[in-house]
Coordinates of C-alpha atoms and ligand atoms in Angstrom, one line a residue:
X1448 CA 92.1 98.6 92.0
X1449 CA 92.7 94.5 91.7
X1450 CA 89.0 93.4 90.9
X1451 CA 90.3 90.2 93.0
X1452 CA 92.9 91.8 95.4
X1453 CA 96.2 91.5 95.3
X1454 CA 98.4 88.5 95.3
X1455 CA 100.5 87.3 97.9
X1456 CA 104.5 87.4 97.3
X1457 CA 105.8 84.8 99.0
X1458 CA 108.1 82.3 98.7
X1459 CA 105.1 80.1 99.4
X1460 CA 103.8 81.2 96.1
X1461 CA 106.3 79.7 94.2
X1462 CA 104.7 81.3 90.2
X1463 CA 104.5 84.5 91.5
X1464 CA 108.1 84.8 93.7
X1465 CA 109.6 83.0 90.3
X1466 CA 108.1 85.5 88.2
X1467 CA 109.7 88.1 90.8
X1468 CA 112.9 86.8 91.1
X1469 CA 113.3 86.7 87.4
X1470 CA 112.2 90.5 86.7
X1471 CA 114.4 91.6 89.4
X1472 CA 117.5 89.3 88.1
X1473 CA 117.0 90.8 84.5
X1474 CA 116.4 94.2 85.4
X1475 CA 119.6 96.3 84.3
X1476 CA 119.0 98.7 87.6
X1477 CA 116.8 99.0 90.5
X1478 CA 114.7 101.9 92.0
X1479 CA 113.6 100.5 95.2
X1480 CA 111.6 102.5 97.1
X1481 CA 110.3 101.7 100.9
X1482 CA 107.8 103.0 102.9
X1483 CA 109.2 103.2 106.8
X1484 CA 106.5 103.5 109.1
X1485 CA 104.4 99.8 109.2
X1486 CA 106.8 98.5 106.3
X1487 CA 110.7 98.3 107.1
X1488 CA 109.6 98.4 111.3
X1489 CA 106.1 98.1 112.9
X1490 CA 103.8 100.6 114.0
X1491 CA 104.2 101.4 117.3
X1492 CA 102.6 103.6 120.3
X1493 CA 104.2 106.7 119.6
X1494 CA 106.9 107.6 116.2
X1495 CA 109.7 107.8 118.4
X1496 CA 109.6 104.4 120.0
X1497 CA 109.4 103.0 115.5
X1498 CA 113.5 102.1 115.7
X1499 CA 114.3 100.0 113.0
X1500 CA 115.7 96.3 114.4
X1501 CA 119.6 95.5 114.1
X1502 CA 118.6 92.8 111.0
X1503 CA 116.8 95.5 109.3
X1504 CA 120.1 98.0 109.6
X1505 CA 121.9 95.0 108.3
X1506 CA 119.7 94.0 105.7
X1507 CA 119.4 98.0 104.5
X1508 CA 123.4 98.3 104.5
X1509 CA 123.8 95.2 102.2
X1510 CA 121.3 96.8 100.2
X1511 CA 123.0 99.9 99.8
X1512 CA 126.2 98.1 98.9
X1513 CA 124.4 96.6 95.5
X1514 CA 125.8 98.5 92.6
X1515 CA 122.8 98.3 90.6
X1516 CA 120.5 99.3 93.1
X1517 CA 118.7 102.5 94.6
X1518 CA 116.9 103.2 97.8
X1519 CA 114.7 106.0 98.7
X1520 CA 113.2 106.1 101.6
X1521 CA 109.1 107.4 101.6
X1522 CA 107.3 108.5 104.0
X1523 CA 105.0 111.3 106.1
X1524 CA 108.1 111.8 108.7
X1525 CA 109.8 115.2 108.5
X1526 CA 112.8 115.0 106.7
X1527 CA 114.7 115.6 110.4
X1528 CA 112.7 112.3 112.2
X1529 CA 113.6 110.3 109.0
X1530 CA 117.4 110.9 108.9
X1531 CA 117.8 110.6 112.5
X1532 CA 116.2 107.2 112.1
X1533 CA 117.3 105.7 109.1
X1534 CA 121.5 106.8 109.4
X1535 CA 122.6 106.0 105.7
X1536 CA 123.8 108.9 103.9
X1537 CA 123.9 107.1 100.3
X1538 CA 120.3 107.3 99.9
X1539 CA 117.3 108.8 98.6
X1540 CA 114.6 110.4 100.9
X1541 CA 111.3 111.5 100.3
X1542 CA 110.0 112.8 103.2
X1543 CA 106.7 114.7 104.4
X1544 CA 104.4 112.8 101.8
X1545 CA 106.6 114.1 98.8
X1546 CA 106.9 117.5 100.3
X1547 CA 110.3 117.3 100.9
X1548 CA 113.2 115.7 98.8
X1549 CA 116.8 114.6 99.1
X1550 CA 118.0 112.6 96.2
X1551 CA 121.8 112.1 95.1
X1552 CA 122.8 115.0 97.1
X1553 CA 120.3 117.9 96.3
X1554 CA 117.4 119.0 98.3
X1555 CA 114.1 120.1 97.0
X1556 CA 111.0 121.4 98.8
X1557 CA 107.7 121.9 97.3
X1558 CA 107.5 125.8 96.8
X1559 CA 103.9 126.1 97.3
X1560 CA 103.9 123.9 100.8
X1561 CA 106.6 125.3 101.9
X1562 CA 104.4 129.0 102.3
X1563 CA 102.1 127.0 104.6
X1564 CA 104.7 126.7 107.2
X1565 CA 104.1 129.6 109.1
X1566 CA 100.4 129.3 109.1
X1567 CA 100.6 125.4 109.9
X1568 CA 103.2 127.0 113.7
X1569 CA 100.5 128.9 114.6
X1570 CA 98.1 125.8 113.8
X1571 CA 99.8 123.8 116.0
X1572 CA 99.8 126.4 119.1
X1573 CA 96.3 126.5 119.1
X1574 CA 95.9 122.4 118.4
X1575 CA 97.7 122.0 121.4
X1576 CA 95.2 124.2 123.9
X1577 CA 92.1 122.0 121.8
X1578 CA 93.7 119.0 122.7
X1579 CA 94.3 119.3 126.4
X1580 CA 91.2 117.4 127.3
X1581 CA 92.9 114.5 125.6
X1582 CA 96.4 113.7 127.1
X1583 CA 96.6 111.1 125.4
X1584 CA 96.9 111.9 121.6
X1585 CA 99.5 113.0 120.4
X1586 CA 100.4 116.4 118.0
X1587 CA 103.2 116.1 115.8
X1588 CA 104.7 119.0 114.0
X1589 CA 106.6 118.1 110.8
X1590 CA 107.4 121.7 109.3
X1591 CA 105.3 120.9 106.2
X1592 CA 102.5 118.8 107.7
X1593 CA 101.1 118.0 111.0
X1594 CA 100.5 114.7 112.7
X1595 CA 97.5 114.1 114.8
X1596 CA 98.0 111.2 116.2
X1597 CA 95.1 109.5 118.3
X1598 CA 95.8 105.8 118.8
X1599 CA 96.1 106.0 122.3
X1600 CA 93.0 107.9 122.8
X1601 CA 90.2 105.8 123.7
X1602 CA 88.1 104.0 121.7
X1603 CA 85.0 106.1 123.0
X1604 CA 86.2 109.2 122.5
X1605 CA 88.0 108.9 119.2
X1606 CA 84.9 110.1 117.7
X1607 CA 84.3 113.5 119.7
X1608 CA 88.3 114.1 119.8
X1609 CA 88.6 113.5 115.9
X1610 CA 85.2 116.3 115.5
X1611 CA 86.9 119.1 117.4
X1612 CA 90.4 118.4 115.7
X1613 CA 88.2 119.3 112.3
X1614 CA 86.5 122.0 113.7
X1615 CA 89.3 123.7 115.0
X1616 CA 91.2 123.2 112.2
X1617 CA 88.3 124.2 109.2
X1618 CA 87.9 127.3 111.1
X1619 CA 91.7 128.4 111.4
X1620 CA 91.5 128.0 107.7
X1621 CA 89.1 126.1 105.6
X1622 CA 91.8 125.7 102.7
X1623 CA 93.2 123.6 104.6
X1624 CA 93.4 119.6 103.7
X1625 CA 93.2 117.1 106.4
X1626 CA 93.6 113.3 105.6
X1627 CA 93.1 110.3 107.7
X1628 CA 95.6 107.3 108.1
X1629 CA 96.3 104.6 110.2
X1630 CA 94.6 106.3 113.7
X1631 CA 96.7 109.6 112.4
X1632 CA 94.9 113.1 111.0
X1633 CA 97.3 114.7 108.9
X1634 CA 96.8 118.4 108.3
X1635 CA 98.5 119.4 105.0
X1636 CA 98.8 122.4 102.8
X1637 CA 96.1 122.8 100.0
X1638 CA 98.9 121.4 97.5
X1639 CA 98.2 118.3 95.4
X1640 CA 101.2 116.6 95.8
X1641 CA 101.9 113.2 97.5
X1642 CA 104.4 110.7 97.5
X1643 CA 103.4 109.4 94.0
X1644 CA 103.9 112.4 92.4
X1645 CA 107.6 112.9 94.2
X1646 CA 108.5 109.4 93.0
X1647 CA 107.0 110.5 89.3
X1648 CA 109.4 113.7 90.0
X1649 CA 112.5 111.3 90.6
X1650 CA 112.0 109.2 88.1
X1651 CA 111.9 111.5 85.0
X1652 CA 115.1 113.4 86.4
X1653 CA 117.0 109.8 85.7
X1654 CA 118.5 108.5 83.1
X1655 CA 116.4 105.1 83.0
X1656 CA 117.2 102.4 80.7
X1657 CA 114.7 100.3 78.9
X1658 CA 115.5 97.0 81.3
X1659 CA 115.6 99.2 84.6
X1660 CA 112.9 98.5 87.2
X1661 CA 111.0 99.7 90.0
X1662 CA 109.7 98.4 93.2
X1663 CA 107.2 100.3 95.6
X1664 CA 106.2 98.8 98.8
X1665 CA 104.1 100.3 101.5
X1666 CA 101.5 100.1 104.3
X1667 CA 99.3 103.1 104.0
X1668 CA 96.6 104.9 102.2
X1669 CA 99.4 108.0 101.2
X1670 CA 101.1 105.0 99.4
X1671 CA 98.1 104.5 96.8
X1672 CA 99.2 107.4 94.7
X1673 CA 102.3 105.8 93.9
X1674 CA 100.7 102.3 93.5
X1675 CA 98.9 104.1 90.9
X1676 CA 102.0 105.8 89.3
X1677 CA 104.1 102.6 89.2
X1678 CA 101.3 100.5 88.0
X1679 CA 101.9 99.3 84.6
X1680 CA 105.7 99.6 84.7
X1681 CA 106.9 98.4 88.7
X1682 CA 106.2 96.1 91.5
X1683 CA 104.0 97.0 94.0
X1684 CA 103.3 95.7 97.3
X1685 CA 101.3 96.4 99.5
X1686 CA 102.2 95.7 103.7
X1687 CA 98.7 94.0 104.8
X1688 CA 96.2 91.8 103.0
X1689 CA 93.4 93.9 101.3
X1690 CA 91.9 94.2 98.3
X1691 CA 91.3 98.2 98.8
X1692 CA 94.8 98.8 97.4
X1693 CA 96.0 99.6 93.9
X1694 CA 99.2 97.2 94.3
X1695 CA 99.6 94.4 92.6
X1696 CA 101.2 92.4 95.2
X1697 CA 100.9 91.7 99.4
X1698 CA 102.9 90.7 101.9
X1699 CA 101.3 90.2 105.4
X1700 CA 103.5 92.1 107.3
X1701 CA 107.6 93.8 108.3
X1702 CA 108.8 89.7 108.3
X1703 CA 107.7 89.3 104.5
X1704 CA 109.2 92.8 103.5
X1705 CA 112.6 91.9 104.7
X1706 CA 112.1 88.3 102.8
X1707 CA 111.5 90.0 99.5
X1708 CA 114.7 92.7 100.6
X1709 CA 116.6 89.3 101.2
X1710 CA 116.0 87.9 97.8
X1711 CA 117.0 91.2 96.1
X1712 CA 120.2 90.9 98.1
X1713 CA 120.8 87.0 97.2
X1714 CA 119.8 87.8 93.8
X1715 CA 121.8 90.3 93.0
X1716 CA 124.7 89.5 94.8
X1717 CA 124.9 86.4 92.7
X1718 CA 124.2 88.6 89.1
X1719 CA 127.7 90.7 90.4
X1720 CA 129.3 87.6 91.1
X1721 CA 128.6 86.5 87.6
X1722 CA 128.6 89.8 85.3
X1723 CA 131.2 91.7 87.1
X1724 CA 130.9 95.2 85.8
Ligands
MG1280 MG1 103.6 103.5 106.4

């Protein structure tokens, strides 16, 4: 963690966006990796209603288009949700926390998670009866994980709400893990795996030469472990000013993200202009 937090990227900053700008103008390729949820399109009441905005489609697509770039998409959506969200077909997805991967063409699920899914059907049967005294949250079944989501649950009885989601799920099966996020319980297989260690897993299948680069940015506690992979080699940046994050960089919130996306795009549009490969 940044004894001192992390530092804002903005154009406002004018060292540190320089000292951006120039990485990402020397770097001989890009693996850009984005969060969705609270990074490329704000949180909102329920998953379904997180669209992304037409700019942000627009922005994305000219992204895409870069020859020397790569995105993968990260997040704790189902591979399913993600797709049907985010249309492109030319790139990367990493979805379920890491669970789940689709990366120039092949598809890979974690072997070990993927023997949970049964167990986590059932799971979510008997969630559902638990939760009837609270219409308002919200029980999200992603095949690998589930989503308890309880920000529309009030404030009062968050606490009593979020004690019988752990009882009930401890005593279907005490192996289970259960993580907190952003007014969200995940439920998850007893598999140490998370998004950093899928982005590690992409990583070392490439062919990476000395001058390429990566870029992380992301909202959420589940994007620490890849903070923390990416440390001493890419850019991090975190969505929201805190010090509790590993990243090295902040932006304050979906506004600033597309900024830095924009400056990729103007940056290296102009390198293709001028080195056409
Ligand atoms: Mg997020």
């Amino acid at each position: 963690m940044n004894n001192n937090g992390p530092f804002h990227l903005s154009p406002k900053q004018l060292d540190i966006w320089n000292n951006i700008s120039r990485q990402l103008h020397t770097a001989s390729e890009i693996d850009l990796f984005l969060d969705y949820d609270g990074t490329i399109t704000p949180i909102r009441s329920t998953p379904a209603e997180a669209v992304l905005e037409p700019e942000t489609v627009h922005v994305l697509q000219q992204l895409i288009q870069l020859p020397h770039l790569k995105v993968t998409m990260v997040t704790g959506r189902s591979m399913a949700d993600i797709q049907k969200l985010v249309l492109f077909k030319n790139i990367g997805f990493v979805a379920n926390h890491g669970f789940h991967v689709l990366q120039d063409g092949k598809e890979w699920r974690h072997p070990e998670a993927e023997r949970f899914i049964k167990k986590l059907r059932k799971l979510y049967t008997i969630l559902q009866g638990a939760f009837q005294p609270f219409p308002k949250s919200f029980l999200e079944d992603k095949q690998f994980t589930l989503s308890i989501h309880y920000r529309n649950v009030s404030v009062q009885e968050q606490t009593a709400f979020k004690a019988i989601a752990r009882k009930t799920i401890y005593e279907f099966d005490s192996r289970l893990v259960l993580t907190e996020g952003k007014e969200v319980l995940e439920v998850r297989p007893p598999v140490d795996w998370g998004k950093g260690r899928a982005v590690m897993e992409i990583l070392s299948a490439q062919q990476h030469s000395p001058r390429s680069l990566q870029m992380y940015i992301g909202d959420d506690i589940t994007d620490e472990d890849a903070f923390q992979v990416l440390q001493s080699s890419g850019i991090t940046i975190h969505v929201g000013n805190t010090a509790d994050t590993q990243a090295h960089y902040y932006v304050n919130d979906v506004d600033e993200v597309l900024q830095i996306l924009k400056m990729i795009i103007r940056l290296q549009t102009h390198r293709s202009n001028h080195h056409p490969t």
